[in-house]
Coordinates of C-alpha atoms in Angstrom, one line a residue:
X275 CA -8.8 57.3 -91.5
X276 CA -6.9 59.7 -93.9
X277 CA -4.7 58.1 -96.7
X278 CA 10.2 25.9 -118.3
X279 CA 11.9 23.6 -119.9
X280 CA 14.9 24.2 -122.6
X281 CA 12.3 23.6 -125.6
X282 CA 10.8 26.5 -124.1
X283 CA 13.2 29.0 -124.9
X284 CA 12.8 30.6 -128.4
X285 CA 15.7 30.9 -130.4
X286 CA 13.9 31.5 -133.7
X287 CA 13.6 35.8 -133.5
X288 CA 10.1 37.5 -133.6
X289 CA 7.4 36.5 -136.0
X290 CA 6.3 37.6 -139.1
X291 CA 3.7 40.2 -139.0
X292 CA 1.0 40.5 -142.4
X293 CA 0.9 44.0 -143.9
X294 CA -1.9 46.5 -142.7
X295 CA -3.9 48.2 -145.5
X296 CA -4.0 51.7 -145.5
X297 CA -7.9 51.8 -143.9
X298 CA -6.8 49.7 -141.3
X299 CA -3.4 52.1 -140.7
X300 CA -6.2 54.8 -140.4
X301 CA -8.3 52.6 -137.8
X302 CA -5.2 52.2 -136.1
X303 CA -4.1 56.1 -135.7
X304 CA -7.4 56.9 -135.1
X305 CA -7.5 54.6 -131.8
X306 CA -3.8 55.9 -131.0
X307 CA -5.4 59.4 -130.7
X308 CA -8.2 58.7 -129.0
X309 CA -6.0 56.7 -126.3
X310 CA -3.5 59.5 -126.0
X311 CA -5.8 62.1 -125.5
X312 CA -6.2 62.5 -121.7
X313 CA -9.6 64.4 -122.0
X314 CA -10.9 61.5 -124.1
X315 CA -9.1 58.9 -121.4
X316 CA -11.1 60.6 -118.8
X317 CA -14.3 60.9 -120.8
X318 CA -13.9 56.7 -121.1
X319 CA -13.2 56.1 -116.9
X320 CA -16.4 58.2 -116.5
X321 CA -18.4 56.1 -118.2
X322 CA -17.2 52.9 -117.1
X323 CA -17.5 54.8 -113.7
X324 CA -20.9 56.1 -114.1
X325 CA -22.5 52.2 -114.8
X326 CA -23.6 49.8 -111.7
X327 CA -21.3 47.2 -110.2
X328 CA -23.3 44.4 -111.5
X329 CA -23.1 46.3 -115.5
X330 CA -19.1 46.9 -115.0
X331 CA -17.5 44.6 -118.3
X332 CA -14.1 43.1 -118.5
X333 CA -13.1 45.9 -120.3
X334 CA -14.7 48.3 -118.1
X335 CA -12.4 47.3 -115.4
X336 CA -9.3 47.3 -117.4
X337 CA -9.9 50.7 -117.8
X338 CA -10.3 51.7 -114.3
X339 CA -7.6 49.8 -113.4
X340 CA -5.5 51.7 -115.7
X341 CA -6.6 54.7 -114.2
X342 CA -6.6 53.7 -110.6
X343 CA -3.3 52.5 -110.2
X344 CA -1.6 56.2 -110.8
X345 CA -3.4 57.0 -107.1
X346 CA -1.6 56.9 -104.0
X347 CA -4.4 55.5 -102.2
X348 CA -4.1 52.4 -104.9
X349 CA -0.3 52.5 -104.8
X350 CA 0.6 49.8 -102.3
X351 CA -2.0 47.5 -103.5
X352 CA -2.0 44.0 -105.1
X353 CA -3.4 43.8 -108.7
X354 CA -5.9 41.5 -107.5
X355 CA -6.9 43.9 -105.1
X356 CA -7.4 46.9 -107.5
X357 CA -9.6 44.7 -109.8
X358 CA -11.8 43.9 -107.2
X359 CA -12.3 46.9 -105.8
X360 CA -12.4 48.7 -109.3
X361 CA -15.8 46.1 -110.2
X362 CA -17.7 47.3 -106.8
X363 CA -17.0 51.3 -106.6
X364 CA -19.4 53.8 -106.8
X365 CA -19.0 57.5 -108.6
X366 CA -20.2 60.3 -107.2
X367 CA -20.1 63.7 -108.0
X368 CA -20.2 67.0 -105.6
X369 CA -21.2 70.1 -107.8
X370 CA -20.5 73.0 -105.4
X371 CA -17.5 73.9 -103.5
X372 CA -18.3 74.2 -99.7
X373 CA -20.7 71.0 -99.6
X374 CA -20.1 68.9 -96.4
X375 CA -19.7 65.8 -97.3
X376 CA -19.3 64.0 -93.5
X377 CA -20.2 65.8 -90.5
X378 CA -18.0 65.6 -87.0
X379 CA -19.3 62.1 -85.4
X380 CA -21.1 60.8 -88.3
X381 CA -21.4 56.7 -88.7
X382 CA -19.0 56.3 -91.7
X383 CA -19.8 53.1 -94.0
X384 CA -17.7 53.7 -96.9
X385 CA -14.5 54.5 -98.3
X386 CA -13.8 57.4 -100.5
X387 CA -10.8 58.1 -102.9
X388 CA -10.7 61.4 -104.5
X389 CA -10.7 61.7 -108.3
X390 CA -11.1 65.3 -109.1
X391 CA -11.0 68.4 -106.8
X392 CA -9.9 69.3 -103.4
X393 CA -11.8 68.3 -100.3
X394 CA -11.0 70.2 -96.5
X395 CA -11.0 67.9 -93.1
X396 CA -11.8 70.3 -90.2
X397 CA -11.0 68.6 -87.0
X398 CA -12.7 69.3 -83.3
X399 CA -8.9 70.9 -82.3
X400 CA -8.7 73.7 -84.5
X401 CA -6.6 72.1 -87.2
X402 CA -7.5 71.2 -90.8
X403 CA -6.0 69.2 -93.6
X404 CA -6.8 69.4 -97.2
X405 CA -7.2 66.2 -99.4
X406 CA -6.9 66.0 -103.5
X407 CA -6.9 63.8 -106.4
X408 CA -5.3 60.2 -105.2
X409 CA -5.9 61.1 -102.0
X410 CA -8.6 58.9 -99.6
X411 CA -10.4 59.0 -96.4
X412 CA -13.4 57.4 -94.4
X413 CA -13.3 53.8 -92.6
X414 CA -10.4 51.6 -92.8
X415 CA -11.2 47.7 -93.6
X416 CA -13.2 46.8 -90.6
X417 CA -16.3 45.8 -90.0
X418 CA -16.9 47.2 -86.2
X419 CA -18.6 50.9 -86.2
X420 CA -16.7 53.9 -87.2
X421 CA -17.3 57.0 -87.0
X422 CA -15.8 60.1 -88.9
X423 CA -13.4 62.5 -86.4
X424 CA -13.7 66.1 -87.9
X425 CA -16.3 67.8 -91.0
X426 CA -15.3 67.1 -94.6
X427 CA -16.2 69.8 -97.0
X428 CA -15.8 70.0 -101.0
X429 CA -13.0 73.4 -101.6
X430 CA -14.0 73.5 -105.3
X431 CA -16.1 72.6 -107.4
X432 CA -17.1 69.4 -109.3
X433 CA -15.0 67.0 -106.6
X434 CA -15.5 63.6 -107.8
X435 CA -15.2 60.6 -105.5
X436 CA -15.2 56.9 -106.0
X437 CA -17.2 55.3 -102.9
X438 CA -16.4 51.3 -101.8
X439 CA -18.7 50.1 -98.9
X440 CA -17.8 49.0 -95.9
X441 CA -18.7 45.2 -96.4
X442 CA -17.0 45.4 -99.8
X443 CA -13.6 47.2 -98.4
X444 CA -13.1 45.0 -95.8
X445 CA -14.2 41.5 -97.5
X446 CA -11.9 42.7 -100.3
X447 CA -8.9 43.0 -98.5
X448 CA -9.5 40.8 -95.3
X449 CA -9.6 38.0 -98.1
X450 CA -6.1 39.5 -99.2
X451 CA -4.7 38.7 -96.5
X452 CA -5.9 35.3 -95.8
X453 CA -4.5 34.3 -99.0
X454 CA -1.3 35.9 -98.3
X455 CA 2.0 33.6 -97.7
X456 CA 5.1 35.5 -96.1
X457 CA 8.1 34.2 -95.8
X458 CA 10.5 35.2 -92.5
X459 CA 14.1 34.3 -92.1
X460 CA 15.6 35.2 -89.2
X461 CA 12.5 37.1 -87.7
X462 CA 12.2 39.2 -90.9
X463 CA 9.9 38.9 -93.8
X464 CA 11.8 38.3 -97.2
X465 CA 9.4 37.6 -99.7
X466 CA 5.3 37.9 -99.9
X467 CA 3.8 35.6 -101.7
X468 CA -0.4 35.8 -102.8
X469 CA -2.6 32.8 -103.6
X470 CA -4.3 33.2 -106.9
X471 CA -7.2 31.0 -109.2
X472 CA -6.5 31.5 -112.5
X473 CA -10.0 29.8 -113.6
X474 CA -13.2 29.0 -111.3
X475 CA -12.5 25.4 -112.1
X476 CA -10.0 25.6 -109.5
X477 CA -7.0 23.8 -111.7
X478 CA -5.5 27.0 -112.6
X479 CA -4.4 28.0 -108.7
X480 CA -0.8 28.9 -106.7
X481 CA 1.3 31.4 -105.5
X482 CA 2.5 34.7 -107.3
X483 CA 5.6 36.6 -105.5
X484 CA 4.2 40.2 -105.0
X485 CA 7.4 41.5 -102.7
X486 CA 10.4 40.3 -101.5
X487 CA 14.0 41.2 -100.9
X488 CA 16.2 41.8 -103.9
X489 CA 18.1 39.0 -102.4
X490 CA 15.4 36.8 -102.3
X491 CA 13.6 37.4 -105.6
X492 CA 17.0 36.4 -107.4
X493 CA 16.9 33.4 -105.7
X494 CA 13.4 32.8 -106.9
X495 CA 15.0 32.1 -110.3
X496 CA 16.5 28.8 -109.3
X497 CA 13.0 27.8 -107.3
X498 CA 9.7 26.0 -108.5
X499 CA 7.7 28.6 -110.1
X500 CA 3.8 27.7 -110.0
X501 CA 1.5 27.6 -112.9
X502 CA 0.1 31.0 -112.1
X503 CA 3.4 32.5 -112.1
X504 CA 5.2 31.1 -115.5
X505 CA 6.9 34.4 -116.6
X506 CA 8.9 35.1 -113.4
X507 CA 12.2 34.7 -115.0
X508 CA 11.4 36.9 -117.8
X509 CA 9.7 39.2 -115.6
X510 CA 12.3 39.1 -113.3
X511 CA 15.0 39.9 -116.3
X512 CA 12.9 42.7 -117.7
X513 CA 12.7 45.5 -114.2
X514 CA 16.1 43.8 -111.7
X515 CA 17.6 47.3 -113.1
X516 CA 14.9 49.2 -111.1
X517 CA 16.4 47.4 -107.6
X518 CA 20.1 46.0 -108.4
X519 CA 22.9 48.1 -109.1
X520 CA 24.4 45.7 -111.1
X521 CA 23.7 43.2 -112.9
X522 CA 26.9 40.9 -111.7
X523 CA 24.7 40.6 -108.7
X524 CA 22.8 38.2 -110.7
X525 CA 25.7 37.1 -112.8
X526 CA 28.1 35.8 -109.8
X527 CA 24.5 34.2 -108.1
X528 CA 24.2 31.9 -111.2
X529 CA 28.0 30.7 -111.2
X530 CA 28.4 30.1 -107.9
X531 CA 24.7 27.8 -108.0
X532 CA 25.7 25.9 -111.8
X533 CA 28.2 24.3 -109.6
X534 CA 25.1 22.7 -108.1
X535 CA 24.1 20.0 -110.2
X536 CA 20.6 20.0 -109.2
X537 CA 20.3 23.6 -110.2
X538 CA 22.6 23.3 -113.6
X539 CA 19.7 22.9 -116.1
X540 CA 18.0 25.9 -114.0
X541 CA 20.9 28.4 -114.4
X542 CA 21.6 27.2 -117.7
X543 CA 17.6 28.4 -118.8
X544 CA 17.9 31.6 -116.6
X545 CA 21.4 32.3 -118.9
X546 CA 19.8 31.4 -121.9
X547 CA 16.7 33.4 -122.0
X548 CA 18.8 36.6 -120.2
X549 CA 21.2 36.6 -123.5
X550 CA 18.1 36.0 -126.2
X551 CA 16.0 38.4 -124.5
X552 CA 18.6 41.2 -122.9
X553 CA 21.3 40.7 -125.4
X554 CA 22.6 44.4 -124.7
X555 CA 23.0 43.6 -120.7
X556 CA 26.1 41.9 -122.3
X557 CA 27.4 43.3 -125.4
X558 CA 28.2 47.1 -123.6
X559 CA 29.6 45.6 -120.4
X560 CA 32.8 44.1 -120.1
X561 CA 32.4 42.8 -116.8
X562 CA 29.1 41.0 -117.8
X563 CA 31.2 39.5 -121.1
X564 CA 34.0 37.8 -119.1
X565 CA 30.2 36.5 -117.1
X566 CA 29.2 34.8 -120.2
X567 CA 32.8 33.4 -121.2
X568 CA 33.2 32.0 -118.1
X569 CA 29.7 30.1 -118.5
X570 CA 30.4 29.0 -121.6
X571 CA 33.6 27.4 -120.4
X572 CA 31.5 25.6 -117.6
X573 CA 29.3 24.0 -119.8
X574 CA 32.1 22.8 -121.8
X575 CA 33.7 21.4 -119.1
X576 CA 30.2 19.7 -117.7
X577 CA 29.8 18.7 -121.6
X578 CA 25.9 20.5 -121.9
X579 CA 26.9 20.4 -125.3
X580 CA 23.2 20.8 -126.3
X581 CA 22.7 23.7 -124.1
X582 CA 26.2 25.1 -125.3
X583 CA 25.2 25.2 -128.7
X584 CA 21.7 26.7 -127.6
X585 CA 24.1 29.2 -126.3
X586 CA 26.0 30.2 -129.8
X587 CA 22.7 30.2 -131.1
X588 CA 21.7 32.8 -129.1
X589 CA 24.7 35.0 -129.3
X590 CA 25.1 34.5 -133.2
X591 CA 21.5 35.8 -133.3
X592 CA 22.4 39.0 -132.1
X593 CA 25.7 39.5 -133.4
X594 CA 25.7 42.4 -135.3
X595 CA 28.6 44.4 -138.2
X596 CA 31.1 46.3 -136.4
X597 CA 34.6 48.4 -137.8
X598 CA 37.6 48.1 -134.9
X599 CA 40.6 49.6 -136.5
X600 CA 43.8 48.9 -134.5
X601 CA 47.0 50.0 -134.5
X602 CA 50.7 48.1 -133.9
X603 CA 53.4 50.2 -133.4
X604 CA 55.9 48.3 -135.4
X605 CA 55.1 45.0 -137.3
X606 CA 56.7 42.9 -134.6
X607 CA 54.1 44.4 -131.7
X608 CA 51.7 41.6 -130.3
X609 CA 48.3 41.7 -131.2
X610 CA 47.0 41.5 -127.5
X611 CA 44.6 39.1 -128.5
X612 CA 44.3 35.3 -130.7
X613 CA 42.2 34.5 -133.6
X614 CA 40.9 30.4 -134.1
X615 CA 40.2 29.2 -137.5
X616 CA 40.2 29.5 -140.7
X617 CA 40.3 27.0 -144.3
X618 CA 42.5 24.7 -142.7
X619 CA 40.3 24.4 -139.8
X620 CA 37.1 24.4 -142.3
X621 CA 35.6 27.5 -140.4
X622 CA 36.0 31.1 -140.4
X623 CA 38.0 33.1 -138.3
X624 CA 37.1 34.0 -135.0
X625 CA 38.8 36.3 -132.1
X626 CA 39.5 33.3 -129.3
X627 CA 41.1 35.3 -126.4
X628 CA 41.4 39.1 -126.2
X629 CA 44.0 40.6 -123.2
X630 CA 41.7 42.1 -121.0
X631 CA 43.2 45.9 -120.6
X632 CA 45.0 45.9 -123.9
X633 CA 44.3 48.1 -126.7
X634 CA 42.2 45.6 -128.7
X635 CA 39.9 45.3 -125.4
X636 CA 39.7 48.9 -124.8
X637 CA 38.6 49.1 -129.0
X638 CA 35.7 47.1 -128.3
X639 CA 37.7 43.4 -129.8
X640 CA 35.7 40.6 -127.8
X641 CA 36.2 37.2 -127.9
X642 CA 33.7 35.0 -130.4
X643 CA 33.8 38.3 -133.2
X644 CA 34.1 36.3 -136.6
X645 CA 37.5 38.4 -138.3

C-alpha cells in the first residue's frame, strides 16, 4: 500500500545561570554550527542510519526521530511509535536511476519510506505514480501475505530508503493499538488516550492524551492527570493558540467550573500557572483582563486568601514600567477611573476600577497599575 499541588507552582522567576568562559562560548558556537548545518545534520542521521538495530544508542534514536518526524509517512504517528520504529529500521541505498526495486506480484515483507530521491510505481493498467522523499510504500501492518500490485523503479540516482520488516511493522503498531484508550460520547470519539511505562519496573505507567477534541482537551485541565502525563496543564497552555480562536474559550470554562467547589483548587492552579507562565495572554487583551478581575473577585468572595495572594504574586512579578498620559478637558472632567491608597492607607497608590470604554481604558490604564 502507497502512503499538582499549589506548592508546585513557581513563583520565584527563572534561575540563576553561572558565567560561560570564553573556550566554553566557543564549544558552544561550534556545536550551534554543526547542528544548523543541514549537510552536517544529514551526515549525523546517516550514520546513526548506517549501524544495526541492536548497535542503535539513545542518542542515535533521538536523532532519527528528529529527522523522521518532518515525513508524511511519520506524520500521523504517536511518539512512541516513531521511537520504536526508528531503533529497528534498516538503510539502504540504490545507486542508479532505473533499478527495480519490487517487481509486479512480488511477496512484499517490508515497509519502505523514502529518504532521498524519486521512486516510479508502474501498475498492470497502464497508469504510474511517482513517490519521493517522505513518501512510503510496501505492506501495511499485517502479518497475512502480501504481495506488491505494480513494478517499483528508482527515477534518480542515489534513492535512499529506510526498510522496517514485516514482523517489526505490524508488532509495532498492532501493540499501539492495544494500548490505546478512546473515549466516545455520543457515538463519536472525543479524546485518544495511549498507555505508556515510564520505567521497566512497571511503577512509572498510565495514560497520555494523544488527540482529542478542543472541547475535550480543555476539560482535561480540571481531570486527574496520571504520573506519565504531569505537564498537561502547561503543555496544554503553551500550543491551545494552534486550535482555539480565543483564549476566553478557556477563560469562561474555568469560571463557570470555580463555581464547583470540588474543582475550585483545580481552576485556581490552572489560573495560576496560565498568568506566571503566559503573562502576555493577559496584559494585551482586554477581554482576558476583565477574566482575571473577575477571578480575583471570586476568590475573595470564597476567602482563598492564600491562593489570592499567590495570585498578586504572580501579577506583581510581571508587572512592568509604563507612561499613560491623559488628558481632562477642563479640571472638573471625571477621571473615568478610581485610585486606592496611599500614606493614610500605609500603601501606595493603585488604579482600583477603570470605566471600561473610557479614555483612560482605551490609553492602556488597567486596574491594579501602582500610580
Amino acid at each position: 500500500a502507497t502512503e499538582s499541588e499549589m506548592g508546585d507552582v513557581d513563583l520565584t522567576g527563572l534561575p540563576e545561570a553561572p558565567v560561560d568562559s570564553e573556550d566554553e562560548e566557543e564549544e558552544e558556537d561550534e556545536d550551534i554550527d554543526r547542528t544548523s548545518d543541514p549537510l552536517l545534520g544529514r551526515d549525523v542521521v546517516r550514520e546513526c542510519l548506517e549501524k544495526e538495530p541492536a548497535d542503535k544508542t539513545d542518542d542515535d534514536i533521538e536523532q532519527l526521530l528528529e529527522f523522521m518526524h518532518q515525513l508524511p509517512a511519520f506524520a500521523n504517528m504517536t511518539m512512541s511509535v516513531r521511537r520504536e520504529l526508528c531503533s529497528v529500521m534498516i538503510f539502504e541505498v540504490v545507486e542508479q536511476a532505473g533499478a527495480i526495486i519490487l517487481e509486479d506480484g512480488q511477496e512484499l515483507d517490508s515497509w519502505y519510506v523514502i529518504l532521498n530521491g524519486t521512486v516510479e510505481i508502474s501498475y498492470p493498467d497502464g497508469k504510474s505514480e511517482s513517490l519521493c522523499m517522505g513518501n512510503s510504500f510496501g505492506i501495511t501492518p499485517s502479518l497475512d501475505k502480501q504481495y506488491m500490485n505494480g513494478v517499483v523503479r528508482t527515477k534518480v540516482d542515489d534513492c535512499q530508503f529506510v526498510c522496517i520488516a514485516q514482523q517489526d511493522y505490524w508488532r509495532i503498531l498492532n501493540h499501539v493499538e492495544k494500548n490505546t484508550h478512546k473515549v466516545e460520547e455520543e457515538g463519536e470519539i472525543v479524546m485518544v488516550k495511549e498507555h505508556r511505562e515510564l520505567d521497566r519496573s512497571g511503577t512509572r505507567k498510565g495514560h497520555i492524551v494523544i488527540k482529542a477534541t478542543p472541547e475535550r482537551l480543555i476539560m482535561h485541565l480540571i481531570e486527574e492527570h496520571s504520573i506519565v502525563d504531569p505537564t498537561y496543564i502547561e503543555d496544554f497552555l503553551l500550543t491551545y493558540r494552534t486550535f482555539l480562536s480565543s483564549p476566553l474559550e478557556v477563560g469562561s470554562k474555568l469560571l463557570e467550573w470555580f463555581t464547583v467547589d470540588s474543582l475550585r483548587d483545580k481552576v485556581t492552579r490552572v489560573v495560576l500557572l496560565w498568568v506566571n507562565n503566559h503573562f502576555n495572554d493577559f496584559e494585551g487583551d482586554p477581554a482576558m483582563t476583565r477574566f482575571l478581575e473577575e477571578f480575583e473577585k471570586n476568590l475573595e468572595d470564597t476567602k482563598m486568601k492564600g491562593h489570592l495572594r499567590l495570585l498578586n504574586i504572580a501579577c506583581a512579578a510581571k508587572a512592568k514600567w509604563r507612561q499613560i498620559t491623559l488628558q481632562k478637558p477642563s479640571r472638573d472632567s471625571p477621571l473615568f477611573f478610581s485610585l486606592l491608597g496611599g500614606s493614610d492607607k500605609g500603601f501606595g497608590i493603585f488604579v482600583e476600577t477603570v470605566e471600561i470604554g473610557s479614555k483612560a481604558a482605551e490609553a492602556g490604564l488597567k486596574r491594579g497599575d501602582q500610580v
